[in-house]
Coordinates of C-alpha atoms in Angstrom, one line a residue:
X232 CA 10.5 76.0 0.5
X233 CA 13.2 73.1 0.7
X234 CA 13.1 69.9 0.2
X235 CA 12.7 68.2 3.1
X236 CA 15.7 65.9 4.7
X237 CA 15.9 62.2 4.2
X238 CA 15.2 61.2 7.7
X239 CA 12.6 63.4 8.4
X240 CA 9.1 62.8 9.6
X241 CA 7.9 64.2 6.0
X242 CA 10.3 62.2 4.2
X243 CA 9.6 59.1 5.7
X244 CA 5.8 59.9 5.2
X245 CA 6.0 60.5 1.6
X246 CA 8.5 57.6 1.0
X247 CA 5.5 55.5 2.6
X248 CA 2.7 56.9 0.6
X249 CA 4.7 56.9 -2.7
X250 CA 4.8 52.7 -2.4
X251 CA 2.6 50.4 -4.1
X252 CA 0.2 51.5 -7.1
X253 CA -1.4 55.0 -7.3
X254 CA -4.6 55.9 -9.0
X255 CA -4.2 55.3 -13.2
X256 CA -5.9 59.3 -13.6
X257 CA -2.9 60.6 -12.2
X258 CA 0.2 59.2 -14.1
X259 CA 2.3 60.7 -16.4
X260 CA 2.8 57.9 -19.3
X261 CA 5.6 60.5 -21.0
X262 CA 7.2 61.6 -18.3
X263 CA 6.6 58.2 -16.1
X264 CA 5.6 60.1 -13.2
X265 CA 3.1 58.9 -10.7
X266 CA 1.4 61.8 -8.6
X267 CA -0.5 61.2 -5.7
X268 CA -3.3 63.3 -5.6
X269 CA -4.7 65.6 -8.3
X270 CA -3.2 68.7 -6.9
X271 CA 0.2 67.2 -7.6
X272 CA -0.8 65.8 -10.8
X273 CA -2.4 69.5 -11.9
X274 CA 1.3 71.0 -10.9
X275 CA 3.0 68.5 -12.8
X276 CA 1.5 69.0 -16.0
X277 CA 2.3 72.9 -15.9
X278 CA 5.8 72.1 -15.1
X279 CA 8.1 73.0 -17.8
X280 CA 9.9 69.4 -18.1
X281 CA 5.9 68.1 -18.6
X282 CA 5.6 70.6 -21.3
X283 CA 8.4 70.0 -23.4
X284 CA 7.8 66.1 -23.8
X285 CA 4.5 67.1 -24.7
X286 CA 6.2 69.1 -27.8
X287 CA 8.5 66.3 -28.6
X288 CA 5.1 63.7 -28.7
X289 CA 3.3 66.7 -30.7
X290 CA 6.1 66.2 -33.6
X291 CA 5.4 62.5 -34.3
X292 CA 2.5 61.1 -32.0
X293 CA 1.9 57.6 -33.7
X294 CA 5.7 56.9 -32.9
X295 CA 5.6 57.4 -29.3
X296 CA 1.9 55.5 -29.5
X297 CA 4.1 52.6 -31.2
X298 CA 6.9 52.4 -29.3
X299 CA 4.6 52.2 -25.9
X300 CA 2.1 49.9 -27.9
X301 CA 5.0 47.8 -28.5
X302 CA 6.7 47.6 -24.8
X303 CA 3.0 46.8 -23.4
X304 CA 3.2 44.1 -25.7
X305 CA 6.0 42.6 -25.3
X306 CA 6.4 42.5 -21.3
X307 CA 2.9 41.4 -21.4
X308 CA 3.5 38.8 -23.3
X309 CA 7.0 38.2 -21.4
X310 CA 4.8 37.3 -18.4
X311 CA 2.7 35.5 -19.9
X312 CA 5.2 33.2 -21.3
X313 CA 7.2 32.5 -18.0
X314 CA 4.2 32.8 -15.5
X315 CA 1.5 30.1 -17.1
X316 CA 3.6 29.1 -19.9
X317 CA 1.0 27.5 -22.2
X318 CA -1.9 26.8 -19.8
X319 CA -5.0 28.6 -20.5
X320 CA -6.0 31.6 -18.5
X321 CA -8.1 34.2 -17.9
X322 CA -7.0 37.7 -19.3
X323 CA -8.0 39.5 -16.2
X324 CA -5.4 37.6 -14.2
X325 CA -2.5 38.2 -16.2
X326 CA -3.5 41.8 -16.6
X327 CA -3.7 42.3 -12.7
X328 CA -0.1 40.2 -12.4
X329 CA 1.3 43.0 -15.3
X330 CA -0.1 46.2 -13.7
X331 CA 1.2 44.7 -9.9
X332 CA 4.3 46.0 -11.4
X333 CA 4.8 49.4 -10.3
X334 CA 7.0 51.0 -13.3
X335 CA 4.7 49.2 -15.9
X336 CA 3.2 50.9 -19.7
X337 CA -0.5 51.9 -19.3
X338 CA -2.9 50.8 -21.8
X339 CA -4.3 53.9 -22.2
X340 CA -1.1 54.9 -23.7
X341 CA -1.2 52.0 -26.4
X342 CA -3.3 51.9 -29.6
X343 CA -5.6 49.3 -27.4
X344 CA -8.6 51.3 -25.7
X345 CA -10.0 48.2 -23.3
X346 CA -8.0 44.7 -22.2
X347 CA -10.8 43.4 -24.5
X348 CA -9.4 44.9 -27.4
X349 CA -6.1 43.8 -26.4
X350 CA -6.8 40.0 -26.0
X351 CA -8.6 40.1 -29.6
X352 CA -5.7 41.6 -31.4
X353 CA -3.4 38.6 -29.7
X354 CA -6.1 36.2 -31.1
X355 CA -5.9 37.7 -34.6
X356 CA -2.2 38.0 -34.8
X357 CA -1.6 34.6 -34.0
X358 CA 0.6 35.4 -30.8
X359 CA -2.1 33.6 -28.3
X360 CA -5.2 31.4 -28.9
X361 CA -8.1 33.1 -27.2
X362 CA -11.9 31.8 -27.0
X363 CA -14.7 34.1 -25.0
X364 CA -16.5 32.3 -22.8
X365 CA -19.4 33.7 -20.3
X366 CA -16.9 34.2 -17.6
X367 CA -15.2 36.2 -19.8
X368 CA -12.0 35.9 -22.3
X369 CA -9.7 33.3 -22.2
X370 CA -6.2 33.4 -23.8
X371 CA -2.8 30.5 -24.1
X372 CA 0.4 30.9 -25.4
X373 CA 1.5 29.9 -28.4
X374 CA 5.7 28.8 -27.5
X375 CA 7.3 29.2 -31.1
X376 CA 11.1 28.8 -29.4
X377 CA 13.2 26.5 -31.8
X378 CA 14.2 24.7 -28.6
X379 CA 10.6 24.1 -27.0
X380 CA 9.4 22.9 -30.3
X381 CA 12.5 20.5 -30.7
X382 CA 11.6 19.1 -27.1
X383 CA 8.4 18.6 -28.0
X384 CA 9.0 16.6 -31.5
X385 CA 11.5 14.7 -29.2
X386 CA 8.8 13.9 -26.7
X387 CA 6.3 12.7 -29.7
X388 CA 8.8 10.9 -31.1
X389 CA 9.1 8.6 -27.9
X390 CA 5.6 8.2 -28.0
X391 CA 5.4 7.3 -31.3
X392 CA 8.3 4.9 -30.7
X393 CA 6.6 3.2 -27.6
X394 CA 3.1 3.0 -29.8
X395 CA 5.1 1.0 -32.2
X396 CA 6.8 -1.1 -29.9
X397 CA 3.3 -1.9 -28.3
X398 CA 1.4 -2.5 -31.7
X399 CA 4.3 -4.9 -32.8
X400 CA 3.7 -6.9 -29.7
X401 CA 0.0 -7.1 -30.3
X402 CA 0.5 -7.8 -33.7
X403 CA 3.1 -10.7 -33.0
X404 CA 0.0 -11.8 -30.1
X405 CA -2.3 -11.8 -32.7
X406 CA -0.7 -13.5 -35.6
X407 CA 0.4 -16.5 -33.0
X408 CA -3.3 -16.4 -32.0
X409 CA -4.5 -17.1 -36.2
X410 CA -1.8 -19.9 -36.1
X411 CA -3.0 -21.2 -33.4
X412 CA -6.5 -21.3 -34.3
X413 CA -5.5 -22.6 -37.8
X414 CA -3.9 -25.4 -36.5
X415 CA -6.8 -26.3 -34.2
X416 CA -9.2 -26.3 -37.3
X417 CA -6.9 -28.7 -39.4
X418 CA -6.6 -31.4 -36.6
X419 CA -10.4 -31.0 -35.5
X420 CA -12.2 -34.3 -36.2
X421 CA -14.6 -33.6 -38.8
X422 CA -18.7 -35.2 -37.7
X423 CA -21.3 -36.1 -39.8
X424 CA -24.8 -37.2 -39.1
X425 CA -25.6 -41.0 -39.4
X426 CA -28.3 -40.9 -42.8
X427 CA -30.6 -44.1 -44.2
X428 CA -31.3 -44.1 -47.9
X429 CA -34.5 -46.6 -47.3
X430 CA -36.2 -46.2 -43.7
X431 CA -37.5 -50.2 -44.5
X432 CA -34.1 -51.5 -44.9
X433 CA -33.5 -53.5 -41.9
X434 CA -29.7 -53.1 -40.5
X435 CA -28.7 -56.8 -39.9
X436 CA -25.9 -57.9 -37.7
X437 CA -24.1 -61.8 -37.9
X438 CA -23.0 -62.2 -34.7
X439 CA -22.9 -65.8 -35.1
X440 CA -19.3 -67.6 -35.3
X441 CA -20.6 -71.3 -37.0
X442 CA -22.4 -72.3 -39.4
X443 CA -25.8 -71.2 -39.4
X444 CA -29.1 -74.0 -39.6
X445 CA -31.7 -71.8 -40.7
X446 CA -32.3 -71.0 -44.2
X447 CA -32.7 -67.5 -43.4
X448 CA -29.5 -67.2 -41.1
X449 CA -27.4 -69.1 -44.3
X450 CA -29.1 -66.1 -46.4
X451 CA -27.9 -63.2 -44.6
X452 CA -24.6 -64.9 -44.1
X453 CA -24.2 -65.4 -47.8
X454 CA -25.2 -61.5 -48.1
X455 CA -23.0 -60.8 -45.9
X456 CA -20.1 -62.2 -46.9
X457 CA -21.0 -60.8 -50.6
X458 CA -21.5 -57.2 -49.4
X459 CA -17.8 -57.6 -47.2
X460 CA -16.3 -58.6 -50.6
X461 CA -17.0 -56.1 -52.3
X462 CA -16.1 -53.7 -49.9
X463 CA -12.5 -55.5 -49.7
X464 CA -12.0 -55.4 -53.2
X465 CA -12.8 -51.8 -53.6
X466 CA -10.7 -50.8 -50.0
X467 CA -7.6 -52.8 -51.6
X468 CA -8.2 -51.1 -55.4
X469 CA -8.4 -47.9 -53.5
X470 CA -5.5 -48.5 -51.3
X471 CA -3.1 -49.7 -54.6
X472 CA -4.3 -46.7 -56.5
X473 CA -3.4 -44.3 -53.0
X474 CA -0.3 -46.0 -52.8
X475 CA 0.8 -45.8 -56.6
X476 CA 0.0 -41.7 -56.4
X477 CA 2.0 -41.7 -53.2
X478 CA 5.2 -43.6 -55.0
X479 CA 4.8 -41.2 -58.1
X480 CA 4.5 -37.7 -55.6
X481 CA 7.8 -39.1 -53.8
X482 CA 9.8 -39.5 -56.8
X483 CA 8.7 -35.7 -57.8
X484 CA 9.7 -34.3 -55.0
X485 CA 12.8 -36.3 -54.4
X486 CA 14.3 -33.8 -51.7
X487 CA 18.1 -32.5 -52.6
X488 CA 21.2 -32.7 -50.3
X489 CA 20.7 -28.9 -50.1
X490 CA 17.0 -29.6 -48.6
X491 CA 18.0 -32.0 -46.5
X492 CA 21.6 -30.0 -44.9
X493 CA 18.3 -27.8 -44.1
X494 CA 16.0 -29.4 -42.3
X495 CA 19.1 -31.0 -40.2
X496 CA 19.8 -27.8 -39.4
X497 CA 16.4 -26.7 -37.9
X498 CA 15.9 -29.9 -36.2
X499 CA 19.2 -29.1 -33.9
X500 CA 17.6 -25.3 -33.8
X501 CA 14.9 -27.0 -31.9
X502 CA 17.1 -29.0 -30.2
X503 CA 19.4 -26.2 -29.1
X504 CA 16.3 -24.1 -27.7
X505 CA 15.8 -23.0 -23.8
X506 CA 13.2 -21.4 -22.3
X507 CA 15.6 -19.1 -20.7
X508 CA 17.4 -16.5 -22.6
X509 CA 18.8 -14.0 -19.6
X510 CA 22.5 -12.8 -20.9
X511 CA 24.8 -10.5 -18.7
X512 CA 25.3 -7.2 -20.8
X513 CA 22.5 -6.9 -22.5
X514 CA 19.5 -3.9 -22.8
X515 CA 16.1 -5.4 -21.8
X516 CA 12.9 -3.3 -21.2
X517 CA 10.5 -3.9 -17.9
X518 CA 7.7 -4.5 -18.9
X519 CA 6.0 -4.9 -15.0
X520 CA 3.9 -2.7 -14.2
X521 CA 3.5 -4.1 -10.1
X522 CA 6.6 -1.1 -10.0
X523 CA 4.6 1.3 -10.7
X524 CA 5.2 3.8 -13.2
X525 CA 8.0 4.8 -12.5
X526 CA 9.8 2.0 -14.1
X527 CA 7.1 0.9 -16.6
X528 CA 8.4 0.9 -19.9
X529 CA 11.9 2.0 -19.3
X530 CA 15.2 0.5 -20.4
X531 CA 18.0 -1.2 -17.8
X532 CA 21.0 -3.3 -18.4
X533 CA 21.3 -6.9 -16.7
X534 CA 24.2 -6.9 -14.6
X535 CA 24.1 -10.8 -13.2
X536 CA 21.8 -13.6 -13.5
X537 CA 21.1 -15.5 -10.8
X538 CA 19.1 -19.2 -11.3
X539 CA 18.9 -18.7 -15.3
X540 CA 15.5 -17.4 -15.0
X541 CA 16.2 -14.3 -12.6
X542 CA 18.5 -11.0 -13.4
X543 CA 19.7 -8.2 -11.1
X544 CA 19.3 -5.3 -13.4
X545 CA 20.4 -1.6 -13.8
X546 CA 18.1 1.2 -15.0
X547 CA 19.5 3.9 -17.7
X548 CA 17.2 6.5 -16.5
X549 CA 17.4 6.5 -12.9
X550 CA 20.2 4.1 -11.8
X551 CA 18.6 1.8 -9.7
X552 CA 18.8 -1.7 -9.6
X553 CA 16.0 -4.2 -9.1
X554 CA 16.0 -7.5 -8.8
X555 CA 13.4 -9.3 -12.0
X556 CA 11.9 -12.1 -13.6
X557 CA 12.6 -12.7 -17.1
X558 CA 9.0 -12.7 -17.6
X559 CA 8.8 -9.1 -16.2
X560 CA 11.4 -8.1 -19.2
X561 CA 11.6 -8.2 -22.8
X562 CA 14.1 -7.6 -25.2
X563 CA 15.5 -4.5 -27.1
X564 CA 15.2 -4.5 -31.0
X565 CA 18.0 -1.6 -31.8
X566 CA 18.4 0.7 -34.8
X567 CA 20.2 -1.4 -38.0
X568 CA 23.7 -1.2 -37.9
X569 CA 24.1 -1.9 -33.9
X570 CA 25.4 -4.5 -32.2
X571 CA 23.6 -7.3 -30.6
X572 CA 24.0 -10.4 -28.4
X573 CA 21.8 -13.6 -30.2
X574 CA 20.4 -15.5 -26.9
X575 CA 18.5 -18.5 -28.0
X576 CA 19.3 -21.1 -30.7
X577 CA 22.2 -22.5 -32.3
X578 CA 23.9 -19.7 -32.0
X579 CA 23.5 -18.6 -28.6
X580 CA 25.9 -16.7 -26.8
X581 CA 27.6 -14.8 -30.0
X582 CA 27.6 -11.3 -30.7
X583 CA 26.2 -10.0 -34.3
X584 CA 25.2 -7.2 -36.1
X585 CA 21.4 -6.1 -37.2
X586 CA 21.2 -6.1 -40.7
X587 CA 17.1 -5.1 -41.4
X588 CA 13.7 -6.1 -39.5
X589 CA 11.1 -7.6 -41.1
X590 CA 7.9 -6.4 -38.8
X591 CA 5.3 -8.3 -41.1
X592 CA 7.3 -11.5 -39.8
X593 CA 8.3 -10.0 -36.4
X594 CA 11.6 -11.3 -37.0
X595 CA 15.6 -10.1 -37.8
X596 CA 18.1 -10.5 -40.0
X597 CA 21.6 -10.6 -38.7
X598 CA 25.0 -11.1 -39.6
X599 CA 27.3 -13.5 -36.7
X600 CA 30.4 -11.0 -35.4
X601 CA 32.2 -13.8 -33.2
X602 CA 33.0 -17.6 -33.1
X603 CA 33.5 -19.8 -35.6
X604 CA 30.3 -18.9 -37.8
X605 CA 31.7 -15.6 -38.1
X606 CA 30.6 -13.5 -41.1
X607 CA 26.9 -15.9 -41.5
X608 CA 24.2 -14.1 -42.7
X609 CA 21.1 -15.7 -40.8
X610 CA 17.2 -14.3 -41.9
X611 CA 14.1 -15.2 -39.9
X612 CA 15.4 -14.5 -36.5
X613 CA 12.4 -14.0 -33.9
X614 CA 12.6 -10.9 -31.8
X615 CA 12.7 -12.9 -28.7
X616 CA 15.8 -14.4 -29.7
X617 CA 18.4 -10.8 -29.7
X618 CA 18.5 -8.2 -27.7
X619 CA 21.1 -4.8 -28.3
X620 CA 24.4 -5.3 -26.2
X621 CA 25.1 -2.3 -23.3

């Protein structure tokens, strides 16, 4: 009998039973033949095309149980990788995604009897971590592409960049904060409690601006004036033995002209600081978080200041510009080598290069690139006062 045409009722009928997925019992994993019932399947294994794969298999079956074992693996694997990527799943739903595929490798022509068997083979060969749970089994991809591991040292690299940034604040917070308290301890007035060797004693007080009548009064006047002698004579020997330490620790530490060129030079460092250090040109970080996060943390360039204490700036990642406070930025420490802009100080306003940074200080040493102290080498410069030029 013929084969029917293309566009007859028959055709049409078997073209529509043929889609989709047939029953697993009747498929032909050597040939690759899916029958639809078991009659067909019974005719197609005493065809002759049937029976000569069989013969070819018969000569070396563990090669064609390889080579299947192999494909299953690897498209399985294939979906696994660009469907869930490296979530964790459940082995039963990438199996039912796999075999959705009408043209797929059969397990039961692979060396792995059950999905089961299957998932613990990926487990022990490293390709997937898998955990059994009572739900059932569990598996994740392992990604060991050169280019997805390089992304992700990149990413930790950021972090690890913006962890460090963060602890050098805190640090600089909390080393201001011992200062601080330091500082408060040395100026504190120091109390003591008001003791009496003899609780008879009486404390006696001449008020009295003549001469006194009374016997007694002349008494404790001429006590008086005893007791405030002696305590004069032993102030001004104190005082002339102070004094003659003082003389000698002045001559020892006669300061030089070097000393002196020194502390000139700080007092006009003082004298030259603002409390505004917005520059056009320069990388800050925001450091806002009312933005949201978006912006939190990233890097922009200021491209005007307005008022000193205000800055229209431009973000690297995104483009946008925003309108900031200086106290919503901070500045940019770059890598050594790179140029910088020096915004507070003496020399404020000239470009220079970053030698080294000193994070148990929290502070820079620079060498001036432009003006007349061109070619200085300056140590101890806070972080606050540079920032990396655009």
């Amino acid at each position: 009998m013929g084969k029917a045409d293309f566009l007859t009722p028959k055709a049409i009928a078997n073209r529509i039973k043929s889609k989709g997925l047939q029953k697993l019992r009747w498929y032909c994993q050597m040939c690759q033949k899916q029958c639809r019932d078991e009659n067909g399947f019974k005719c197609h294994c005493m065809s002759e095309s049937h029976q000569r794969q069989l013969l070819l298999a018969s000569e070396n079956p563990q090669q064609f149980m390889d080579y299947f074992s192999e494909e299953f693996q690897t498209e399985f694997l294939e979906l696994l990788r660009r469907r869930f990527g490296t979530k964790r799943v459940h082995n039963n739903i990438v199996y039912n995604e796999y075999i959705s595929h009408r043209e797929h490798v059969h397990m039961n022509a692979t060396q792995w009897e059950t999905l089961t068997d299957f998932t613990k083979w990926l487990g022990r060969e490293g390709l997937c971590k898998v955990d059994e749970t009572p739900k059932g089994w569990y598996i994740q991809y392992i990604d060991r592409d050169p280019e997805t591991i390089r992304r992700q040292q990149e990413i930790e690299k950021k972090k690890k960049q913006d962890l460090d940034d963060e602890e050098r604040t805190a640090k600089f917070i909390e080393e201001q904060v011992r200062r601080g308290m330091e500082a408060a301890e040395q100026d504190a007035a120091v109390y003591t409690e008001l003791t009496r060797e003899n609780e008879e004693e009486k404390v006696v007080f001449n008020l009295s601006k003549g001469a006194s009548t009374s016997a007694g009064a002349s008494k404790s006047s001429s006590l008086a004036t005893n007791a405030l002698k002696t305590a004069v004579s032993t102030a001004s020997g104190k005082r002339k033995e102070s004094s003659h330490g003082t003389t000698q620790a002045k001559e020892k530490k006669k300061k030089s002209a070097l000393d002196e060129i020194m502390e000139q030079e700080e007092q006009q460092k003082k004298n030259t600081r603002t409390d505004y250090w917005l520059q056009p040109e320069i990388v800050v970080k925001i450091v806002t978080k009312k933005l949201g996060d978006r912006y939190h943390k990233k890097k922009a360039v200021v491209k005007e200041v307005i008022d000193k204490y205000t800055a229209v700036v431009k973000t690297i990642d995104y483009g946008d510009k925003l309108k900031l406070d200086q106290t919503h930025l901070e500045t940019v420490i770059p890598a050594p080598g790179k140029k910088i802009l020096v915004l507070n100080g003496i020399n404020r306003g000239s470009e220079a290069i970053l030698n080294s940074v000193e994070e148990k200080t929290f502070s820079v040493t620079i060498t001036i690139d432009s003006g007349p102290m061109k070619g200085r080498k300056i140590e101890g410069v806070p972080y606050e006062d540079i920032s990396k030029l655009a």
